PDB file of C-alpha atoms in Angstrom:
ATOM      1  CA  MET K   3     -17.258  37.211  35.305  1.00 55.00           C
ATOM      2  CA  LYS K   4     -18.502  39.574  38.010  1.00 62.00           C
ATOM      3  CA  ARG K   5     -16.377  40.105  41.020  1.00 65.00           C
ATOM      4  CA  ARG K   6     -17.856  40.518  44.459  1.00 67.00           C
ATOM      5  CA  MET K   7     -17.277  43.697  46.438  1.00 63.00           C
ATOM      6  CA  ARG K   8     -15.130  43.425  49.495  1.00 71.00           C
ATOM      7  CA  ASP K   9     -16.677  44.648  52.742  1.00 72.00           C
ATOM      8  CA  ASP K  10     -14.570  47.831  52.756  1.00 75.00           C
ATOM      9  CA  GLU K  11     -15.652  48.562  49.166  1.00 74.00           C
ATOM     10  CA  SER K  12     -19.322  48.051  49.947  1.00 71.00           C
ATOM     11  CA  ASP K  13     -18.990  50.263  53.040  1.00 75.00           C
ATOM     12  CA  LYS K  14     -17.494  53.052  50.898  1.00 77.00           C
ATOM     13  CA  PHE K  15     -20.340  52.626  48.409  1.00 73.00           C
ATOM     14  CA  LEU K  16     -23.036  52.836  51.094  1.00 73.00           C
ATOM     15  CA  ASN K  17     -21.329  55.879  52.651  1.00 75.00           C
ATOM     16  CA  ALA K  18     -21.258  57.571  49.231  1.00 73.00           C
ATOM     17  CA  LEU K  19     -25.000  56.951  48.838  1.00 69.00           C
ATOM     18  CA  ASP K  20     -25.640  58.490  52.270  1.00 72.00           C
ATOM     19  CA  ALA K  21     -23.415  61.496  51.457  1.00 72.00           C
ATOM     20  CA  HIS K  22     -25.511  62.298  48.390  1.00 68.00           C
ATOM     21  CA  GLY K  23     -28.805  61.888  50.213  1.00 67.00           C
ATOM     22  CA  LEU K  24     -29.693  58.683  48.454  1.00 64.00           C
ATOM     23  CA  PRO K  25     -31.410  55.972  50.472  1.00 62.00           C
ATOM     24  CA  ALA K  26     -29.053  53.376  51.864  1.00 56.00           C
ATOM     25  CA  ALA K  27     -29.369  50.025  50.179  1.00 54.00           C
ATOM     26  CA  SER K  28     -30.342  47.117  52.306  1.00 55.00           C
ATOM     27  CA  ARG K  29     -27.774  44.386  52.726  1.00 53.00           C
ATOM     28  CA  THR K  30     -30.464  41.717  52.644  1.00 63.00           C
ATOM     29  CA  ALA K  31     -33.042  40.960  49.992  1.00 67.00           C
ATOM     30  CA  PRO K  32     -36.742  41.319  50.824  1.00 74.00           C
ATOM     31  CA  ALA K  33     -38.546  38.223  52.060  1.00 81.00           C
ATOM     32  CA  GLY K  34     -39.459  35.865  49.231  1.00 82.00           C
ATOM     33  CA  PHE K  35     -37.152  37.585  46.733  1.00 78.00           C
ATOM     34  CA  THR K  36     -34.785  34.626  46.363  1.00 79.00           C
ATOM     35  CA  ASP K  37     -37.659  32.167  45.900  1.00 82.00           C
ATOM     36  CA  ALA K  38     -39.265  34.401  43.245  1.00 83.00           C
ATOM     37  CA  VAL K  39     -36.007  34.668  41.287  1.00 80.00           C
ATOM     38  CA  MET K  40     -35.359  30.929  41.469  1.00 81.00           C
ATOM     39  CA  GLN K  41     -38.874  30.137  40.192  1.00 83.00           C
ATOM     40  CA  ARG K  42     -38.323  32.306  37.119  1.00 82.00           C
ATOM     41  CA  LEU K  43     -35.078  30.605  36.150  1.00 82.00           C
ATOM     42  CA  PRO K  44     -35.432  27.975  33.407  1.00 84.00           C
ATOM     43  CA  ARG K  45     -35.416  24.406  34.637  1.00 80.00           C
ATOM     44  CA  ARG K  46     -32.367  22.313  33.816  1.00 75.00           C
ATOM     45  CA  ALA K  47     -32.619  18.614  33.289  1.00 70.00           C
ATOM     46  CA  ALA K  48     -31.206  16.706  36.192  1.00 69.00           C
ATOM     47  CA  ARG K  49     -27.816  15.186  35.500  1.00 66.00           C
ATOM     48  CA  THR K  50     -27.268  11.576  36.270  1.00 67.00           C
ATOM     49  CA  PRO K  51     -23.915   9.815  36.427  1.00 66.00           C
ATOM     50  CA  PHE K  52     -24.721   8.597  32.892  1.00 63.00           C
ATOM     51  CA  THR K  53     -25.419  12.075  31.457  1.00 63.00           C
ATOM     52  CA  PRO K  54     -22.081  13.515  30.313  1.00 65.00           C
ATOM     53  CA  PRO K  55     -21.760  17.308  30.276  1.00 72.00           C
ATOM     54  CA  LEU K  56     -21.795  18.992  26.876  1.00 71.00           C
ATOM     55  CA  ARG K  57     -18.226  20.215  27.320  1.00 75.00           C
ATOM     56  CA  ALA K  58     -16.943  16.633  27.658  1.00 74.00           C
ATOM     57  CA  ILE K  59     -18.864  15.559  24.549  1.00 78.00           C
ATOM     58  CA  LEU K  60     -17.464  18.472  22.522  1.00 78.00           C
ATOM     59  CA  ALA K  61     -13.916  17.835  23.771  1.00 80.00           C
ATOM     60  CA  SER K  62     -14.192  14.165  22.815  1.00 82.00           C
ATOM     61  CA  ALA K  63     -15.517  15.056  19.365  1.00 80.00           C
ATOM     62  CA  ALA K  64     -12.676  17.551  18.852  1.00 82.00           C
ATOM     63  CA  ALA K  65     -10.124  14.923  19.893  1.00 83.00           C
ATOM     64  CA  VAL K  66     -11.564  12.451  17.384  1.00 80.00           C
ATOM     65  CA  VAL K  67     -11.376  15.059  14.600  1.00 80.00           C
ATOM     66  CA  VAL K  68      -7.766  15.983  15.445  1.00 81.00           C
ATOM     67  CA  LEU K  69      -6.741  12.326  15.628  1.00 81.00           C
ATOM     68  CA  THR K  70      -8.442  11.527  12.324  1.00 78.00           C
ATOM     69  CA  VAL K  71      -6.784  14.471  10.564  1.00 76.00           C
ATOM     70  CA  SER K  72      -3.387  13.556  12.054  1.00 76.00           C
ATOM     71  CA  ILE K  73      -3.670   9.957  10.903  1.00 75.00           C
ATOM     72  CA  GLY K  74      -4.710  11.161   7.461  1.00 66.00           C
ATOM     73  CA  ILE K  75      -1.696  13.467   7.196  1.00 64.00           C
ATOM     74  CA  VAL K  76       0.729  10.762   8.335  1.00 59.00           C
ATOM     75  CA  SER K  77      -0.868   8.293   5.950  1.00 54.00           C
ATOM     76  CA  PHE K  78      -0.641  10.803   3.090  1.00 54.00           C
ATOM     77  CA  VAL K  79       3.038  11.480   3.801  1.00 52.00           C
ATOM     78  CA  GLN K  80       3.791   7.758   3.981  1.00 52.00           C
ATOM     79  CA  GLN K  81       1.983   7.183   0.693  1.00 55.00           C
ATOM     80  CA  ARG K  82       3.997   9.976  -0.893  1.00 73.00           C
ATOM     81  CA  ALA K  83       7.315   8.569   0.371  1.00 82.00           C
ATOM     82  CA  ARG K  84       9.388   6.972  -2.338  1.00 88.00           C
ATOM     83  CA  THR K  85      11.626   3.949  -2.111  1.00 90.00           C
ATOM     84  CA  VAL K  86      15.220   4.978  -2.742  1.00 91.00           C
ATOM     85  CA  VAL K  87      18.143   2.578  -3.167  1.00 93.00           C
ATOM     86  CA  ILE K  88      21.588   4.048  -2.546  1.00 94.00           C
ATOM     87  CA  ARG K  89      24.769   2.100  -3.233  1.00 95.00           C
ATOM     88  CA  TYR K  90      28.415   2.617  -2.377  1.00 95.00           C
ATOM     89  CA  ALA K  91      30.964   0.743  -4.486  1.00 92.00           C
ATOM     90  CA  GLY K  92      34.197   1.642  -2.692  1.00 84.00           C
ATOM     91  CA  GLY K  93      36.195  -1.178  -1.145  1.00 83.00           C
ATOM     92  CA  GLY K  94      38.517  -1.618   1.792  1.00 89.00           C
ATOM     93  CA  VAL K  95      36.017  -0.630   4.504  1.00 94.00           C
ATOM     94  CA  ARG K  96      34.378  -2.603   7.300  1.00 95.00           C
ATOM     95  CA  THR K  97      31.222  -0.470   7.695  1.00 95.00           C
ATOM     96  CA  VAL K  98      29.340   2.116   5.659  1.00 96.00           C
ATOM     97  CA  ALA K  99      26.481   4.282   6.900  1.00 96.00           C
ATOM     98  CA  LEU K 100      24.385   6.808   5.038  1.00 96.00           C
ATOM     99  CA  VAL K 101      23.742  10.140   6.755  1.00 96.00           C
ATOM    100  CA  GLY K 102      21.754  13.081   5.496  1.00 95.00           C
ATOM    101  CA  GLU K 103      18.930  15.487   5.992  1.00 94.00           C
ATOM    102  CA  PHE K 104      16.396  12.667   5.539  1.00 92.00           C
ATOM    103  CA  ASN K 105      17.615  10.929   8.739  1.00 94.00           C
ATOM    104  CA  ASN K 106      18.933  13.882  10.791  1.00 94.00           C
ATOM    105  CA  TRP K 107      22.511  12.928   9.936  1.00 94.00           C
ATOM    106  CA  ASN K 108      22.202   9.879  12.191  1.00 94.00           C
ATOM    107  CA  PRO K 109      24.578   7.053  11.136  1.00 92.00           C
ATOM    108  CA  ALA K 110      22.589   4.471  13.112  1.00 92.00           C
ATOM    109  CA  ALA K 111      19.443   5.310  11.132  1.00 91.00           C
ATOM    110  CA  ALA K 112      20.777   4.015   7.803  1.00 90.00           C
ATOM    111  CA  ALA K 113      23.534   1.442   8.218  1.00 91.00           C
ATOM    112  CA  MET K 114      24.297  -0.051   4.833  1.00 94.00           C
ATOM    113  CA  ARG K 115      24.588  -3.794   4.199  1.00 95.00           C
ATOM    114  CA  ARG K 116      27.383  -5.415   2.255  1.00 94.00           C
ATOM    115  CA  CYS K 117      26.163  -7.139  -0.915  1.00 93.00           C
ATOM    116  CA  SER K 118      27.676 -10.314  -2.385  1.00 92.00           C
ATOM    117  CA  ASP K 119      29.421  -8.303  -5.126  1.00 92.00           C
ATOM    118  CA  GLY K 120      31.298  -6.208  -2.512  1.00 91.00           C
ATOM    119  CA  THR K 121      29.147  -3.081  -2.853  1.00 93.00           C
ATOM    120  CA  TRP K 122      27.159  -1.582  -0.003  1.00 95.00           C
ATOM    121  CA  GLU K 123      23.426  -0.876  -0.190  1.00 95.00           C
ATOM    122  CA  VAL K 124      20.636   0.711   1.809  1.00 95.00           C
ATOM    123  CA  ILE K 125      16.944   0.976   0.925  1.00 94.00           C
ATOM    124  CA  LEU K 126      15.054   3.961   2.333  1.00 92.00           C
ATOM    125  CA  LYS K 127      11.535   5.379   2.259  1.00 91.00           C
ATOM    126  CA  VAL K 128      12.002   9.102   1.681  1.00 90.00           C
ATOM    127  CA  PRO K 129       9.359  11.798   1.121  1.00 90.00           C
ATOM    128  CA  ALA K 130       9.737  13.889  -2.008  1.00 89.00           C
ATOM    129  CA  GLY K 131      12.323  16.615  -1.658  1.00 90.00           C
ATOM    130  CA  ARG K 132      15.937  17.639  -2.098  1.00 94.00           C
ATOM    131  CA  TYR K 133      18.378  16.215   0.454  1.00 95.00           C
ATOM    132  CA  ARG K 134      22.069  16.632   1.247  1.00 96.00           C
ATOM    133  CA  TYR K 135      23.875  13.431   2.249  1.00 96.00           C
ATOM    134  CA  GLN K 136      27.238  11.681   2.732  1.00 96.00           C
ATOM    135  CA  PHE K 137      28.658   8.240   3.446  1.00 96.00           C
ATOM    136  CA  ILE K 138      30.355   7.517   6.784  1.00 95.00           C
ATOM    137  CA  LEU K 139      33.110   4.938   6.316  1.00 96.00           C
ATOM    138  CA  ASP K 140      34.251   2.803   9.261  1.00 95.00           C
ATOM    139  CA  GLY K 141      32.373   5.091  11.650  1.00 93.00           C
ATOM    140  CA  SER K 142      34.641   8.099  11.251  1.00 92.00           C
ATOM    141  CA  ARG K 143      35.434   9.203   7.699  1.00 92.00           C
ATOM    142  CA  SER K 144      32.750  11.072   5.765  1.00 93.00           C
ATOM    143  CA  ILE K 145      32.796  11.313   1.981  1.00 94.00           C
ATOM    144  CA  PRO K 146      30.316  12.459  -0.666  1.00 95.00           C
ATOM    145  CA  ASP K 147      28.739   9.862  -2.935  1.00 95.00           C
ATOM    146  CA  PRO K 148      31.150   9.474  -5.881  1.00 93.00           C
ATOM    147  CA  ASN K 149      28.180   8.536  -8.110  1.00 91.00           C
ATOM    148  CA  ALA K 150      25.903  11.452  -7.203  1.00 92.00           C
ATOM    149  CA  PHE K 151      24.591  13.638 -10.018  1.00 92.00           C
ATOM    150  CA  GLU K 152      24.926  16.840  -8.004  1.00 94.00           C
ATOM    151  CA  TYR K 153      27.084  18.216  -5.166  1.00 94.00           C
ATOM    152  CA  VAL K 154      26.991  21.232  -2.878  1.00 95.00           C
ATOM    153  CA  SER K 155      29.491  22.695  -0.395  1.00 92.00           C
ATOM    154  CA  ASP K 156      28.786  22.102   3.256  1.00 87.00           C
ATOM    155  CA  ARG K 157      29.422  24.701   5.970  1.00 85.00           C
ATOM    156  CA  PHE K 158      32.655  23.014   7.051  1.00 85.00           C
ATOM    157  CA  GLY K 159      34.663  23.195   3.841  1.00 87.00           C
ATOM    158  CA  GLY K 160      33.571  19.780   2.608  1.00 90.00           C
ATOM    159  CA  THR K 161      31.143  18.535   0.002  1.00 94.00           C
ATOM    160  CA  ASN K 162      27.692  16.986   0.302  1.00 95.00           C
ATOM    161  CA  SER K 163      25.983  14.902  -2.329  1.00 95.00           C
ATOM    162  CA  ILE K 164      22.464  15.876  -3.380  1.00 95.00           C
ATOM    163  CA  LEU K 165      19.588  13.409  -3.581  1.00 94.00           C
ATOM    164  CA  ASN K 166      16.517  14.624  -5.470  1.00 92.00           C
ATOM    165  CA  VAL K 167      13.401  12.568  -4.777  1.00 91.00           C
ATOM    166  CA  ASN K 168      10.424  13.454  -6.969  1.00 85.00           C
ATOM    167  CA  ASP K 169       6.865  12.989  -5.775  1.00 69.00           C
ATOM    168  CA  GLY K 170       5.952  10.711  -8.659  1.00 60.00           C
ATOM    169  CA  ILE K 171       3.610  13.200 -10.278  1.00 52.00           C
TER     170      ILE K 171
END
């Protein structure tokens, strides 16, 4: 983008031309110059309130593409999520919640329900992956799953259970 000269800049420029013996440039264009230039410019179609600018059309098209791709990715991830049933068989507790990497360690995200046989159960949709998890008993005591196939130390001196969810392939 061109920038316009300030008056003091244009004065310096004209003075420099004079100092070198060059003819001073006129500050105004010759008569008819503007009309001649305007006639040579290509004609643009007149815009009506119903003629959207190209930029708006392109932006709308880009938004549709981004939205479509986003929906496709979310749909793909949801299709790839697997149903996982996790049970806790310990007794003597009023509430059990499942926390782990799959729910940001949020006890409210996976409260378990008590089954008629006294066990606790939660059914989750989890994307394929390897997740650390624990049970929260009565809202305060965390324990690893006693029936897990694999365990790993946590950063606080405790133990996390490992849940491996395959992608079904």
